[in-house]
């Protein structure tokens, strides 16, 4: 790995990179915006540089520029990208094609989408190697199998014969890493490779990637929005914001002694003080022994689940994907009528089916979803969206409605100026705020929040959580907060239900659930949450008691 | 491994047969509702009431409709399509040659049109939104927008009259040498190709463009594949189901919708046969031809469905 020459000639030397795109705002003339403002970086052979920032910071754009690639209409308009001693921007299309898949490889965020569903994994893994003629098919396949072993994939000899849909998400992400390593490149661009994975799977994939980087001496640009994750794999970290460099330094310096205020905000993002409330005397909503299934009873997704929700408090439901969290919400709202068990509300049972529930019951239970942009009608203005529950549930119209809408906008810390805007004109965080206002407009007793902060950048998500807590104080609304993110749970919950394969494995007040001794699954879940500490990954892997399901 | 696929395919075929039966009922009912008396039509104005009654008895026209339906259906299933009233000939025998001619023409039109449409579609995607794409789309749309008879007569004008390369009238007969036969069908086949080309090409283009947005296309680009390899290897296999569907619809059209082209080139195919006998109110022939057309349509659509099922790796290789 150690290369005596490395100091003098870095593998990758990006100088004053400027990247622009043309946008076509509705009703206006097309305009050119600058996505990356004169960013420079260097990367030595065999080193890992973490690129971190919120969405729109330009981190993926910078990463892809090392392959001369621009997504959509993105253009590199200035600067130099010097790879292995030459400026690749001068090589033209043919030059890009020769280096892509040979000198630089790419690992995408969602391997499940990045593999072609029509071809077997092995054919895709060795494709770049064969294309560039660096090995024969037999050699390339041997290399791939060795990489599958190194990345501790099950059945490394035969997994290549499978199709992408036959392999789990965590495994696919590792196969994609093997695909990138197979052509023995000098540099790999990892673009949020673990973001789409469950927290318990993420840790395995992260460890596999880290080992593979160490053993193959490949250099890497590791792009993520999660500082705790990047701290585990990077030698250096570069913080970006709005396409500009904020801070660049060694990993230890960035996470322990950040010099910039913005870096500091990123480092301390999850610290919300929330005093746990004691459960009241009687819950207003009780889920009793609910069992629910899809496919006419074929696939049981909820098994004998019982939880209580107290007025004005938050019950957090945590678990990985497929654990039945969202199904619990569907059972409570009546979207998926339970097969057994009851949901009681204010002392009386709620009708199982949504269609059998009176309007008043519908009003009392509102929902906010993960994807705010698809949860709103793109052709309605913010005023119409928030005003609709007012008309529907209370028959409030005209000036009175507008007044209430303005009040609600005020409550979500957005001004009256947003009334006539369309969802497309809002940022991700603003969209989620509008969804919150829409649910509040119905004056419900309970809002079910289904992964409401998962699609948001950490700082924006933090703002949303603070808003939800404030609103709870004013409106005395209760939340059923579904999430896979334990840090969120710590900052918002009063009580917690941990779900695993359709069952509640641990349930109680926040302090009780988060205090040892833990059951095996809760332990796995808690120990898998990345901590902003160098060497955490190795410690966590060593200390695990059970393997994760997605493995 | 293949059991879910076999089940799906068996389902499609069973549904197809059921559909065909339902259509046979419709065809039979439709021709019964038509005004006019078959016996009267055969015997003409001068028929005596006695001879009419005799003929009705003989043709079974006095039986209830369902008896006649099952009688007809039984005949069809055993290959007996009845006798044409106008000529007294066995329908099955006269249709056989016609059907063969129609299939021959459709086959050669398809052999040219399908690959050409798909290749043009691929090229249009490769140079999407550029002048090549616009030229291909423009020409293909223009050729489809012209009515078939117009395209037909244009071809006749240039290739038969002006340059005298191909005959204007596509006469074919039994025992005709293959080369001559091909020369005879060149112009109708070309006219048909021009008519169906645009639809298939536009659909190929749209289906592939849809897939081009996928993350795996980006993966392929980032491996350094050339633009055309990306389309051919990574986009096309995932766009195949909608393409097959539209190809099959057009193949069906080549067989059942060629009346106008056959008339222009005086080609002895099914379409002409049908039109001739509709004007003569020859109900048994119309029924038989209708049923054959329905069968062709349904089988081609079943093939499209099956191809789409087989092309789906999730169904071919379940977890």
Short mmCIF file of C-alpha atoms in Angstrom, two decimals, chain A residues 133-425:
data_model
loop_
_atom_site.label_atom_id
_atom_site.label_comp_id
_atom_site.label_asym_id
_atom_site.label_seq_id
_atom_site.Cartn_x
_atom_site.Cartn_y
_atom_site.Cartn_z
CA UNK A 133 -9.94 -6.50 -21.47
CA UNK A 134 -7.96 -6.58 -18.23
CA UNK A 135 -8.69 -10.27 -17.63
CA UNK A 136 -10.21 -13.29 -19.30
CA UNK A 137 -13.67 -14.39 -18.27
CA UNK A 138 -12.33 -17.30 -16.19
CA UNK A 139 -9.85 -15.03 -14.37
CA UNK A 140 -12.46 -12.38 -13.76
CA UNK A 141 -14.93 -14.90 -12.34
CA UNK A 142 -12.26 -16.35 -10.09
CA UNK A 143 -11.46 -12.86 -8.89
CA UNK A 144 -15.15 -12.13 -8.32
CA UNK A 145 -15.62 -15.29 -6.24
CA UNK A 146 -12.58 -14.37 -4.14
CA UNK A 147 -14.12 -10.94 -3.59
CA UNK A 148 -17.49 -12.45 -2.66
CA UNK A 149 -15.61 -14.47 -0.02
CA UNK A 150 -13.74 -11.42 1.24
CA UNK A 151 -17.02 -9.52 1.56
CA UNK A 152 -18.39 -12.52 3.51
CA UNK A 153 -21.28 -13.19 1.17
CA UNK A 154 -23.07 -16.50 1.69
CA UNK A 155 -22.34 -19.21 -0.94
CA UNK A 156 -19.64 -17.19 -2.73
CA UNK A 157 -19.21 -19.91 -5.37
CA UNK A 158 -22.81 -19.82 -6.53
CA UNK A 159 -24.23 -16.41 -5.58
CA UNK A 160 -23.13 -15.08 -8.97
CA UNK A 161 -25.64 -17.33 -10.70
CA UNK A 162 -28.50 -15.57 -8.99
CA UNK A 163 -30.56 -12.68 -10.24
CA UNK A 164 -30.67 -9.41 -8.28
CA UNK A 165 -34.19 -10.00 -6.98
CA UNK A 166 -33.08 -13.28 -5.40
CA UNK A 167 -30.59 -11.59 -3.09
CA UNK A 168 -31.23 -9.33 -0.08
CA UNK A 169 -30.47 -5.61 -0.09
CA UNK A 170 -27.47 -5.85 2.22
CA UNK A 171 -25.97 -8.66 0.15
CA UNK A 172 -26.58 -6.77 -3.09
CA UNK A 173 -24.71 -3.79 -1.68
CA UNK A 174 -21.73 -6.06 -1.03
CA UNK A 175 -21.99 -7.65 -4.47
CA UNK A 176 -21.90 -4.14 -5.88
CA UNK A 177 -18.74 -3.45 -3.90
CA UNK A 178 -17.28 -6.65 -5.36
CA UNK A 179 -18.33 -5.44 -8.80
CA UNK A 180 -16.43 -2.19 -8.25
CA UNK A 181 -13.34 -4.02 -6.97
CA UNK A 182 -13.39 -6.70 -9.67
CA UNK A 183 -11.67 -4.63 -12.34
CA UNK A 184 -8.99 -3.66 -9.79
CA UNK A 185 -9.47 0.09 -10.08
CA UNK A 186 -7.33 2.75 -8.47
CA UNK A 187 -10.32 4.61 -7.06
CA UNK A 188 -13.85 3.71 -5.99
CA UNK A 189 -16.59 6.26 -5.50
CA UNK A 190 -18.94 5.05 -2.77
CA UNK A 191 -22.14 7.08 -3.03
CA UNK A 192 -24.11 6.60 0.21
CA UNK A 193 -23.57 2.83 0.02
CA UNK A 194 -25.27 2.03 3.34
CA UNK A 195 -27.93 4.74 3.55
CA UNK A 196 -30.72 2.58 2.16
CA UNK A 197 -29.98 -0.31 4.53
CA UNK A 198 -31.34 -1.19 7.92
CA UNK A 199 -29.14 -0.09 10.77
CA UNK A 200 -28.35 -3.68 11.73
CA UNK A 201 -27.37 -4.53 8.14
CA UNK A 202 -25.49 -1.29 7.60
CA UNK A 203 -22.89 -2.22 10.16
CA UNK A 204 -22.04 -5.51 8.38
CA UNK A 205 -21.80 -3.87 4.99
CA UNK A 206 -19.73 -1.05 6.42
CA UNK A 207 -17.31 -3.51 8.00
CA UNK A 208 -17.09 -5.50 4.74
CA UNK A 209 -16.38 -2.35 2.73
CA UNK A 210 -13.77 -1.21 5.21
CA UNK A 211 -11.93 -4.55 5.14
CA UNK A 212 -12.07 -4.69 1.34
CA UNK A 213 -10.61 -1.19 1.04
CA UNK A 214 -7.84 -2.07 3.47
CA UNK A 215 -6.91 -5.35 1.77
CA UNK A 216 -7.03 -4.16 -1.83
CA UNK A 217 -5.28 -0.82 -1.23
CA UNK A 218 -7.84 0.93 -3.40
CA UNK A 219 -8.43 4.62 -2.79
CA UNK A 220 -11.97 5.76 -2.15
CA UNK A 221 -14.24 8.77 -2.10
CA UNK A 222 -16.86 7.93 0.49
CA UNK A 223 -19.98 10.07 0.10
CA UNK A 224 -22.59 10.20 2.84
CA UNK A 225 -24.69 12.54 4.92
CA UNK A 226 -23.99 10.53 8.06
CA UNK A 227 -20.91 11.80 9.83
CA UNK A 228 -20.85 8.87 12.26
CA UNK A 229 -20.68 6.42 9.36
CA UNK A 230 -17.98 8.25 7.47
CA UNK A 231 -15.89 8.56 10.63
CA UNK A 232 -15.55 4.75 10.65
CA UNK A 233 -13.99 4.39 7.21
CA UNK A 234 -12.27 7.65 6.28
CA UNK A 235 -8.76 8.91 6.74
CA UNK A 236 -9.86 12.44 5.99
CA UNK A 237 -13.21 14.19 5.84
CA UNK A 238 -14.34 17.07 3.67
CA UNK A 239 -17.46 18.95 4.72
CA UNK A 240 -19.41 20.57 1.90
CA UNK A 241 -22.38 22.90 1.85
CA UNK A 242 -24.21 24.43 -1.11
CA UNK A 243 -21.41 23.30 -3.40
CA UNK A 244 -18.68 25.01 -1.40
CA UNK A 245 -15.95 23.66 0.83
CA UNK A 246 -16.66 24.23 4.52
CA UNK A 247 -13.89 22.32 6.17
CA UNK A 248 -11.35 19.65 5.24
CA UNK A 249 -9.24 17.78 7.73
CA UNK A 250 -8.30 14.51 9.36
CA UNK A 251 -11.19 12.41 10.65
CA UNK A 252 -10.26 12.90 14.28
CA UNK A 253 -9.97 16.66 13.92
CA UNK A 254 -13.35 16.98 12.14
CA UNK A 255 -15.35 15.00 14.67
CA UNK A 256 -13.48 16.00 17.81
CA UNK A 257 -12.36 19.57 17.10
CA UNK A 258 -14.48 20.99 14.29
CA UNK A 259 -13.29 24.45 13.35
CA UNK A 260 -16.39 25.63 11.52
CA UNK A 261 -19.76 26.30 13.07
CA UNK A 262 -21.55 24.27 10.38
CA UNK A 263 -19.37 21.23 11.04
CA UNK A 264 -20.09 21.60 14.70
CA UNK A 265 -23.82 21.64 13.96
CA UNK A 266 -23.44 18.40 11.99
CA UNK A 267 -21.44 16.77 14.76
CA UNK A 268 -23.94 17.60 17.48
CA UNK A 269 -27.07 17.21 15.42
CA UNK A 270 -28.94 14.59 17.41
CA UNK A 271 -28.87 16.24 20.77
CA UNK A 272 -32.44 17.20 21.56
CA UNK A 273 -33.31 17.34 25.25
CA UNK A 274 -36.61 15.67 25.82
CA UNK A 275 -37.88 14.95 29.32
CA UNK A 276 -39.75 11.66 29.35
CA UNK A 277 -43.36 11.99 30.56
CA UNK A 278 -44.85 9.39 32.84
CA UNK A 279 -47.77 7.49 31.35
CA UNK A 280 -51.12 8.92 32.50
CA UNK A 281 -53.78 6.95 34.29
CA UNK A 282 -55.62 5.67 31.22
CA UNK A 283 -54.53 5.36 27.65
CA UNK A 284 -56.92 6.85 25.06
CA UNK A 285 -55.92 4.35 22.41
CA UNK A 286 -55.21 0.70 23.12
CA UNK A 287 -54.12 -1.92 20.66
CA UNK A 288 -55.00 -5.30 22.16
CA UNK A 289 -53.61 -8.59 20.82
CA UNK A 290 -53.79 -7.48 17.22
CA UNK A 291 -52.84 -10.00 14.53
CA UNK A 292 -52.84 -8.89 10.93
CA UNK A 293 -51.88 -10.53 7.66
CA UNK A 294 -51.58 -9.82 3.97
CA UNK A 295 -52.65 -12.04 1.11
CA UNK A 296 -55.83 -13.34 2.73
CA UNK A 297 -54.14 -14.54 5.91
CA UNK A 298 -51.15 -16.01 4.06
CA UNK A 299 -48.40 -13.73 5.33
CA UNK A 300 -48.70 -12.88 9.01
CA UNK A 301 -47.08 -9.50 9.54
CA UNK A 302 -48.36 -8.64 13.01
CA UNK A 303 -48.48 -11.27 15.71
CA UNK A 304 -50.43 -10.57 18.86
CA UNK A 305 -49.36 -6.95 19.22
CA UNK A 306 -50.51 -4.88 22.21
CA UNK A 307 -49.53 -1.27 22.87
CA UNK A 308 -51.11 1.73 24.62
CA UNK A 309 -50.95 5.41 23.73
CA UNK A 310 -51.48 8.08 26.39
CA UNK A 311 -52.90 11.57 25.72
CA UNK A 312 -50.28 14.08 24.64
CA UNK A 313 -47.45 11.54 24.65
CA UNK A 314 -45.28 9.84 22.09
CA UNK A 315 -45.02 6.12 21.54
CA UNK A 316 -42.09 5.30 19.32
CA UNK A 317 -42.21 2.05 17.35
CA UNK A 318 -38.75 0.93 16.23
CA UNK A 319 -37.54 -1.97 14.17
CA UNK A 320 -35.96 -2.73 10.83
CA UNK A 321 -37.76 -2.92 7.52
CA UNK A 322 -40.22 -5.77 7.42
CA UNK A 323 -40.69 -5.82 11.19
CA UNK A 324 -44.33 -4.73 10.89
CA UNK A 325 -44.07 -1.11 12.08
CA UNK A 326 -46.01 0.42 9.22
CA UNK A 327 -48.45 -2.48 9.25
CA UNK A 328 -49.27 -1.61 12.84
CA UNK A 329 -50.17 1.89 11.65
CA UNK A 330 -52.30 0.43 8.87
CA UNK A 331 -54.10 -1.79 11.37
CA UNK A 332 -54.80 1.13 13.72
CA UNK A 333 -56.11 3.36 10.94
CA UNK A 334 -58.24 0.56 9.52
CA UNK A 335 -56.43 0.42 6.18
CA UNK A 336 -55.60 -3.19 6.95
CA UNK A 337 -58.38 -4.66 9.11
CA UNK A 338 -56.82 -6.88 11.77
CA UNK A 339 -57.70 -10.57 11.74
CA UNK A 340 -57.80 -10.77 15.52
CA UNK A 341 -57.68 -8.32 18.37
CA UNK A 342 -59.18 -4.87 18.84
CA UNK A 343 -58.24 -1.24 18.77
CA UNK A 344 -60.01 0.76 21.48
CA UNK A 345 -60.32 4.52 21.32
CA UNK A 346 -61.67 6.58 24.24
CA UNK A 347 -62.95 3.41 25.86
CA UNK A 348 -64.91 2.09 22.87
CA UNK A 349 -63.75 -0.29 20.16
CA UNK A 350 -63.00 1.21 16.73
CA UNK A 351 -64.50 -0.45 13.69
CA UNK A 352 -61.95 -2.74 12.06
CA UNK A 353 -62.48 -1.48 8.55
CA UNK A 354 -61.80 2.10 7.50
CA UNK A 355 -65.05 2.21 5.55
CA UNK A 356 -67.08 1.42 8.69
CA UNK A 357 -65.64 4.25 10.75
CA UNK A 358 -67.59 7.49 11.20
CA UNK A 359 -66.02 10.75 10.07
CA UNK A 360 -65.36 11.75 13.67
CA UNK A 361 -63.12 8.70 14.22
CA UNK A 362 -61.28 9.45 11.00
CA UNK A 363 -60.64 13.01 12.19
CA UNK A 364 -59.13 11.84 15.47
CA UNK A 365 -56.42 9.76 13.76
CA UNK A 366 -54.25 11.57 11.22
CA UNK A 367 -51.14 10.44 9.38
CA UNK A 368 -47.88 11.96 8.17
CA UNK A 369 -45.78 9.99 5.73
CA UNK A 370 -42.11 9.51 4.90
CA UNK A 371 -42.35 10.89 1.38
CA UNK A 372 -43.91 14.30 1.82
CA UNK A 373 -43.76 15.11 -1.88
CA UNK A 374 -45.89 12.17 -2.96
CA UNK A 375 -48.29 12.61 -0.05
CA UNK A 376 -49.54 15.92 -1.49
CA UNK A 377 -51.44 16.66 -4.67
CA UNK A 378 -48.84 18.43 -6.81
CA UNK A 379 -51.56 20.52 -8.50
CA UNK A 380 -52.97 21.99 -5.30
CA UNK A 381 -51.57 24.99 -3.48
CA UNK A 382 -50.42 24.83 0.11
CA UNK A 383 -53.57 26.76 1.08
CA UNK A 384 -55.83 24.18 -0.56
CA UNK A 385 -53.90 21.28 0.94
CA UNK A 386 -54.06 22.59 4.49
CA UNK A 387 -57.58 23.97 4.05
CA UNK A 388 -59.05 20.69 2.86
CA UNK A 389 -59.37 19.02 6.33
CA UNK A 390 -60.92 22.25 7.65
CA UNK A 391 -63.66 22.07 5.01
CA UNK A 392 -64.04 18.31 5.18
CA UNK A 393 -64.22 17.84 8.95
CA UNK A 394 -65.50 21.18 10.21
CA UNK A 395 -67.20 22.77 7.20
CA UNK A 396 -65.07 25.90 7.62
CA UNK A 397 -64.97 27.89 4.39
CA UNK A 398 -64.05 31.25 2.92
CA UNK A 399 -62.32 33.88 5.02
CA UNK A 400 -62.51 31.85 8.22
CA UNK A 401 -60.74 28.98 6.47
CA UNK A 402 -58.00 31.28 5.17
CA UNK A 403 -57.52 32.65 8.68
CA UNK A 404 -57.11 29.13 10.11
CA UNK A 405 -54.69 28.17 7.31
CA UNK A 406 -52.60 31.24 8.11
CA UNK A 407 -52.60 30.29 11.79
CA UNK A 408 -51.50 26.76 10.97
CA UNK A 409 -48.73 28.03 8.69
CA UNK A 410 -47.63 30.17 11.60
CA UNK A 411 -47.58 27.13 13.87
CA UNK A 412 -45.28 25.23 11.51
CA UNK A 413 -43.00 28.26 11.36
CA UNK A 414 -43.79 29.07 7.74
CA UNK A 415 -45.20 32.45 6.79
CA UNK A 416 -48.48 33.41 5.10
CA UNK A 417 -46.49 33.89 1.90
CA UNK A 418 -46.60 30.14 1.30
CA UNK A 419 -50.39 29.95 0.89
CA UNK A 420 -50.29 30.21 -2.88
CA UNK A 421 -47.23 28.05 -3.46
CA UNK A 422 -47.29 24.60 -5.02
CA UNK A 423 -45.51 21.63 -3.39
CA UNK A 424 -42.88 21.62 -6.15
CA UNK A 425 -41.80 25.08 -5.01
#
